[in-house]
PDB file of C-alpha atoms in Angstrom:
ATOM      1  CA  MET A   1      -7.252 -13.037  -4.460  1.00  0.00           C
ATOM      2  CA  ALA A   2      -8.577 -10.060  -6.410  1.00  0.00           C
ATOM      3  CA  GLN A   3      -7.520  -6.582  -5.310  1.00  0.00           C
ATOM      4  CA  GLY A   4     -11.032  -5.723  -4.118  1.00  0.00           C
ATOM      5  CA  GLU A   5     -11.193  -8.892  -2.001  1.00  0.00           C
ATOM      6  CA  ALA A   6      -7.760  -8.144  -0.532  1.00  0.00           C
ATOM      7  CA  LEU A   7      -8.803  -4.617   0.423  1.00  0.00           C
ATOM      8  CA  GLU A   8     -12.015  -5.940   1.947  1.00  0.00           C
ATOM      9  CA  LEU A   9     -10.041  -8.462   3.984  1.00  0.00           C
ATOM     10  CA  LEU A  10      -7.521  -5.846   5.151  1.00  0.00           C
ATOM     11  CA  GLY A  11     -10.389  -3.572   6.166  1.00  0.00           C
ATOM     12  CA  ARG A  12     -12.190  -6.369   7.993  1.00  0.00           C
ATOM     13  CA  ILE A  13      -9.227  -7.585  10.090  1.00  0.00           C
ATOM     14  CA  PRO A  14      -9.118  -4.514  12.403  1.00  0.00           C
ATOM     15  CA  GLN A  15     -12.906  -4.731  12.813  1.00  0.00           C
ATOM     16  CA  LEU A  16     -12.593  -8.343  14.002  1.00  0.00           C
ATOM     17  CA  LEU A  17      -9.418  -8.167  16.098  1.00  0.00           C
ATOM     18  CA  THR A  18     -10.902  -5.967  18.800  1.00  0.00           C
ATOM     19  CA  PRO A  19      -9.506  -5.912  22.355  1.00  0.00           C
ATOM     20  CA  ALA A  20     -12.281  -8.221  23.629  1.00  0.00           C
ATOM     21  CA  VAL A  21     -11.631 -10.781  20.865  1.00  0.00           C
ATOM     22  CA  VAL A  22      -7.843 -10.844  21.227  1.00  0.00           C
ATOM     23  CA  GLU A  23      -7.754 -10.565  25.022  1.00  0.00           C
ATOM     24  CA  ARG A  24      -6.559 -14.162  25.492  1.00  0.00           C
ATOM     25  CA  LEU A  25      -4.519 -14.403  22.279  1.00  0.00           C
ATOM     26  CA  PRO A  26      -0.773 -13.848  21.737  1.00  0.00           C
ATOM     27  CA  SER A  27       0.521 -10.278  21.662  1.00  0.00           C
ATOM     28  CA  TYR A  28       0.853 -10.137  17.874  1.00  0.00           C
ATOM     29  CA  PHE A  29      -2.968 -10.208  17.640  1.00  0.00           C
ATOM     30  CA  HIS A  30      -3.207  -6.983  19.685  1.00  0.00           C
ATOM     31  CA  GLY A  31      -3.183  -3.418  18.416  1.00  0.00           C
ATOM     32  CA  ILE A  32      -4.350  -4.141  14.855  1.00  0.00           C
ATOM     33  CA  GLU A  33      -6.021  -0.824  14.130  1.00  0.00           C
ATOM     34  CA  SER A  34      -5.243   0.057  10.498  1.00  0.00           C
ATOM     35  CA  GLN A  35      -4.955  -1.610   7.106  1.00  0.00           C
ATOM     36  CA  GLY A  36      -1.164  -1.377   7.474  1.00  0.00           C
ATOM     37  CA  ASP A  37      -1.320  -3.237  10.793  1.00  0.00           C
ATOM     38  CA  ALA A  38      -3.696  -5.736   9.198  1.00  0.00           C
ATOM     39  CA  ARG A  39      -1.326  -6.321   6.272  1.00  0.00           C
ATOM     40  CA  LEU A  40       1.593  -7.088   8.625  1.00  0.00           C
ATOM     41  CA  TRP A  41      -0.580  -9.384  10.766  1.00  0.00           C
ATOM     42  CA  LEU A  42      -1.911 -11.178   7.680  1.00  0.00           C
ATOM     43  CA  GLU A  43       1.578 -11.666   6.228  1.00  0.00           C
ATOM     44  CA  ARG A  44       2.754 -13.141   9.533  1.00  0.00           C
ATOM     45  CA  MET A  45      -0.238 -15.460   9.832  1.00  0.00           C
ATOM     46  CA  VAL A  46       0.083 -16.720   6.253  1.00  0.00           C
ATOM     47  CA  SER A  47       3.838 -17.300   6.650  1.00  0.00           C
ATOM     48  CA  GLU A  48       3.397 -19.246   9.913  1.00  0.00           C
ATOM     49  CA  SER A  49       0.170 -21.166   9.339  1.00  0.00           C
ATOM     50  CA  ARG A  50      -2.631 -22.045   7.010  1.00  0.00           C
ATOM     51  CA  LEU A  51      -5.183 -19.298   7.423  1.00  0.00           C
ATOM     52  CA  PHE A  52      -8.858 -19.805   6.665  1.00  0.00           C
ATOM     53  CA  ALA A  53     -11.308 -16.900   6.588  1.00  0.00           C
ATOM     54  CA  VAL A  54     -14.704 -17.743   8.037  1.00  0.00           C
ATOM     55  CA  THR A  55     -17.627 -16.152   6.237  1.00  0.00           C
ATOM     56  CA  LEU A  56     -21.329 -15.936   6.923  1.00  0.00           C
ATOM     57  CA  HIS A  57     -22.989 -18.057   4.276  1.00  0.00           C
ATOM     58  CA  SER A  58     -25.854 -15.619   3.775  1.00  0.00           C
ATOM     59  CA  THR A  59     -23.708 -12.507   3.180  1.00  0.00           C
ATOM     60  CA  ASN A  60     -20.141 -13.728   2.450  1.00  0.00           C
ATOM     61  CA  LEU A  61     -18.999 -11.323   5.193  1.00  0.00           C
ATOM     62  CA  ILE A  62     -15.796 -12.424   6.932  1.00  0.00           C
ATOM     63  CA  ILE A  63     -16.653 -13.010  10.594  1.00  0.00           C
ATOM     64  CA  GLY A  64     -13.543 -14.793  11.837  1.00  0.00           C
ATOM     65  CA  PHE A  65     -10.540 -16.983  11.138  1.00  0.00           C
ATOM     66  CA  ILE A  66      -9.209 -20.484  11.696  1.00  0.00           C
ATOM     67  CA  PHE A  67      -5.464 -21.072  11.823  1.00  0.00           C
ATOM     68  CA  ALA A  68      -3.746 -24.423  11.342  1.00  0.00           C
ATOM     69  CA  TYR A  69      -0.043 -24.789  12.023  1.00  0.00           C
ATOM     70  CA  VAL A  70       2.012 -27.871  11.136  1.00  0.00           C
ATOM     71  CA  GLU A  71       5.758 -28.216  11.733  1.00  0.00           C
ATOM     72  CA  SER A  72       6.353 -29.722   8.293  1.00  0.00           C
ATOM     73  CA  GLU A  73       4.318 -31.026   5.379  1.00  0.00           C
ATOM     74  CA  SER A  74       4.862 -34.584   6.649  1.00  0.00           C
ATOM     75  CA  ASP A  75       3.602 -33.754  10.154  1.00  0.00           C
ATOM     76  CA  THR A  76       0.325 -35.445  11.055  1.00  0.00           C
ATOM     77  CA  GLU A  77      -0.549 -33.121  13.954  1.00  0.00           C
ATOM     78  CA  ALA A  78      -2.021 -29.709  13.281  1.00  0.00           C
ATOM     79  CA  HIS A  79      -2.184 -27.051  15.974  1.00  0.00           C
ATOM     80  CA  ILE A  80      -5.318 -25.010  15.454  1.00  0.00           C
ATOM     81  CA  GLY A  81      -6.745 -21.753  16.670  1.00  0.00           C
ATOM     82  CA  TYR A  82      -9.879 -19.838  15.843  1.00  0.00           C
ATOM     83  CA  LEU A  83     -11.576 -16.543  16.501  1.00  0.00           C
ATOM     84  CA  LEU A  84     -14.885 -14.893  15.738  1.00  0.00           C
ATOM     85  CA  GLY A  85     -15.771 -11.222  15.848  1.00  0.00           C
ATOM     86  CA  LYS A  86     -17.422 -10.328  19.157  1.00  0.00           C
ATOM     87  CA  SER A  87     -20.820  -9.629  17.583  1.00  0.00           C
ATOM     88  CA  TYR A  88     -20.920 -13.295  16.444  1.00  0.00           C
ATOM     89  CA  TRP A  89     -20.303 -14.831  19.878  1.00  0.00           C
ATOM     90  CA  GLY A  90     -23.016 -16.866  21.572  1.00  0.00           C
ATOM     91  CA  GLN A  91     -24.813 -17.890  18.388  1.00  0.00           C
ATOM     92  CA  GLY A  92     -23.391 -21.394  17.949  1.00  0.00           C
ATOM     93  CA  LEU A  93     -21.243 -20.256  15.023  1.00  0.00           C
ATOM     94  CA  ALA A  94     -17.946 -21.390  16.563  1.00  0.00           C
ATOM     95  CA  TYR A  95     -19.374 -24.891  16.919  1.00  0.00           C
ATOM     96  CA  GLU A  96     -20.535 -24.872  13.300  1.00  0.00           C
ATOM     97  CA  LEU A  97     -17.253 -23.563  11.916  1.00  0.00           C
ATOM     98  CA  LEU A  98     -15.075 -25.996  13.864  1.00  0.00           C
ATOM     99  CA  GLN A  99     -17.358 -28.918  13.062  1.00  0.00           C
ATOM    100  CA  ALA A 100     -17.107 -28.066   9.341  1.00  0.00           C
ATOM    101  CA  PHE A 101     -13.350 -27.527   9.631  1.00  0.00           C
ATOM    102  CA  ILE A 102     -12.856 -30.949  11.240  1.00  0.00           C
ATOM    103  CA  LYS A 103     -14.933 -32.626   8.530  1.00  0.00           C
ATOM    104  CA  GLN A 104     -13.054 -30.814   5.741  1.00  0.00           C
ATOM    105  CA  ALA A 105      -9.656 -31.558   7.313  1.00  0.00           C
ATOM    106  CA  ASN A 106     -10.621 -35.218   7.617  1.00  0.00           C
ATOM    107  CA  GLN A 107     -11.406 -35.331   3.893  1.00  0.00           C
ATOM    108  CA  THR A 108      -8.523 -33.252   2.532  1.00  0.00           C
ATOM    109  CA  GLN A 109      -5.576 -33.302   4.949  1.00  0.00           C
ATOM    110  CA  GLY A 110      -3.274 -36.066   6.155  1.00  0.00           C
ATOM    111  CA  TRP A 111      -3.631 -35.007   9.769  1.00  0.00           C
ATOM    112  CA  THR A 112      -4.409 -37.597  12.416  1.00  0.00           C
ATOM    113  CA  LYS A 113      -4.693 -35.141  15.321  1.00  0.00           C
ATOM    114  CA  LEU A 114      -5.778 -31.593  15.905  1.00  0.00           C
ATOM    115  CA  ILE A 115      -4.398 -29.807  18.950  1.00  0.00           C
ATOM    116  CA  ALA A 116      -5.949 -26.647  20.382  1.00  0.00           C
ATOM    117  CA  GLY A 117      -4.589 -24.559  23.238  1.00  0.00           C
ATOM    118  CA  VAL A 118      -6.991 -22.582  25.395  1.00  0.00           C
ATOM    119  CA  GLU A 119      -6.344 -20.218  28.288  1.00  0.00           C
ATOM    120  CA  ALA A 120      -7.544 -21.972  31.458  1.00  0.00           C
ATOM    121  CA  ASN A 121      -9.982 -19.142  32.202  1.00  0.00           C
ATOM    122  CA  ASN A 122     -11.614 -19.361  28.762  1.00  0.00           C
ATOM    123  CA  LEU A 123     -14.372 -21.704  29.839  1.00  0.00           C
ATOM    124  CA  ALA A 124     -16.517 -21.145  26.721  1.00  0.00           C
ATOM    125  CA  SER A 125     -13.754 -22.379  24.392  1.00  0.00           C
ATOM    126  CA  SER A 126     -12.943 -25.307  26.671  1.00  0.00           C
ATOM    127  CA  ARG A 127     -16.607 -26.382  26.725  1.00  0.00           C
ATOM    128  CA  LEU A 128     -16.823 -25.965  22.948  1.00  0.00           C
ATOM    129  CA  LEU A 129     -13.811 -28.191  22.298  1.00  0.00           C
ATOM    130  CA  LEU A 130     -15.115 -30.876  24.654  1.00  0.00           C
ATOM    131  CA  LYS A 131     -18.538 -30.738  22.958  1.00  0.00           C
ATOM    132  CA  LEU A 132     -16.820 -31.280  19.588  1.00  0.00           C
ATOM    133  CA  GLY A 133     -15.080 -34.414  20.859  1.00  0.00           C
ATOM    134  CA  PHE A 134     -11.693 -33.007  21.853  1.00  0.00           C
ATOM    135  CA  ALA A 135     -10.100 -34.496  24.952  1.00  0.00           C
ATOM    136  CA  GLN A 136      -7.992 -32.605  27.441  1.00  0.00           C
ATOM    137  CA  ARG A 137      -4.360 -33.482  26.776  1.00  0.00           C
ATOM    138  CA  ASN A 138      -2.189 -31.498  29.193  1.00  0.00           C
ATOM    139  CA  ALA A 139      -1.602 -28.045  30.604  1.00  0.00           C
ATOM    140  CA  GLU A 140       1.413 -25.790  30.275  1.00  0.00           C
ATOM    141  CA  GLY A 141       1.236 -22.765  32.524  1.00  0.00           C
ATOM    142  CA  SER A 142      -2.126 -21.108  32.055  1.00  0.00           C
ATOM    143  CA  VAL A 143      -2.862 -22.934  28.761  1.00  0.00           C
ATOM    144  CA  ILE A 144      -4.810 -26.190  28.571  1.00  0.00           C
ATOM    145  CA  PHE A 145      -4.241 -28.283  25.448  1.00  0.00           C
ATOM    146  CA  TYR A 146      -6.991 -30.337  23.868  1.00  0.00           C
ATOM    147  CA  GLU A 147      -6.537 -33.074  21.286  1.00  0.00           C
ATOM    148  CA  TYR A 148      -8.995 -34.195  18.702  1.00  0.00           C
ATOM    149  CA  PRO A 149      -9.064 -38.015  18.560  1.00  0.00           C
ATOM    150  CA  PRO A 150      -7.868 -39.809  15.431  1.00  0.00           C
ATOM    151  CA  PHE A 151      -9.983 -38.973  12.413  1.00  0.00           C
ATOM    152  CA  GLN A 152     -10.845 -42.631  11.886  1.00  0.00           C
ATOM    153  CA  SER A 153     -13.489 -42.204  14.597  1.00  0.00           C
ATOM    154  CA  LEU A 154     -15.454 -39.808  12.395  1.00  0.00           C
ATOM    155  CA  SER A 155     -18.287 -41.103  10.274  1.00  0.00           C
TER     156      SER A 155
END
């Protein structure tokens, strides 16, 4: 990544990780208010998962992120998470980005399942995952887990 792109990313992270966006996310997503905070958050995310920046096609502006975590390179289950900046909610963009992510993962990864955890009171994300073909798997505390069926069912 070029230095200019890195600075743009570090500047964009605090703009996206606002209190409304991170309300239902783990504590390490909260309080990202400076480029220094953003750098620490980014380093953590990259060390723990595969991080994908989501950009608007028309402007190349980063509007969110997708995270994919696998225990080991041989693991066939990926735990995923996603977020969009608040100003991009309600436009169908989350559906588009996850649909594209699933298609790309099917073509390039050896994963057979995607697992997403959603706070039980996050009805919009639950509906989105069900619309994309995820099935409810189980619940642990206040988190409901959804599983994407085997990729062989995609066409």
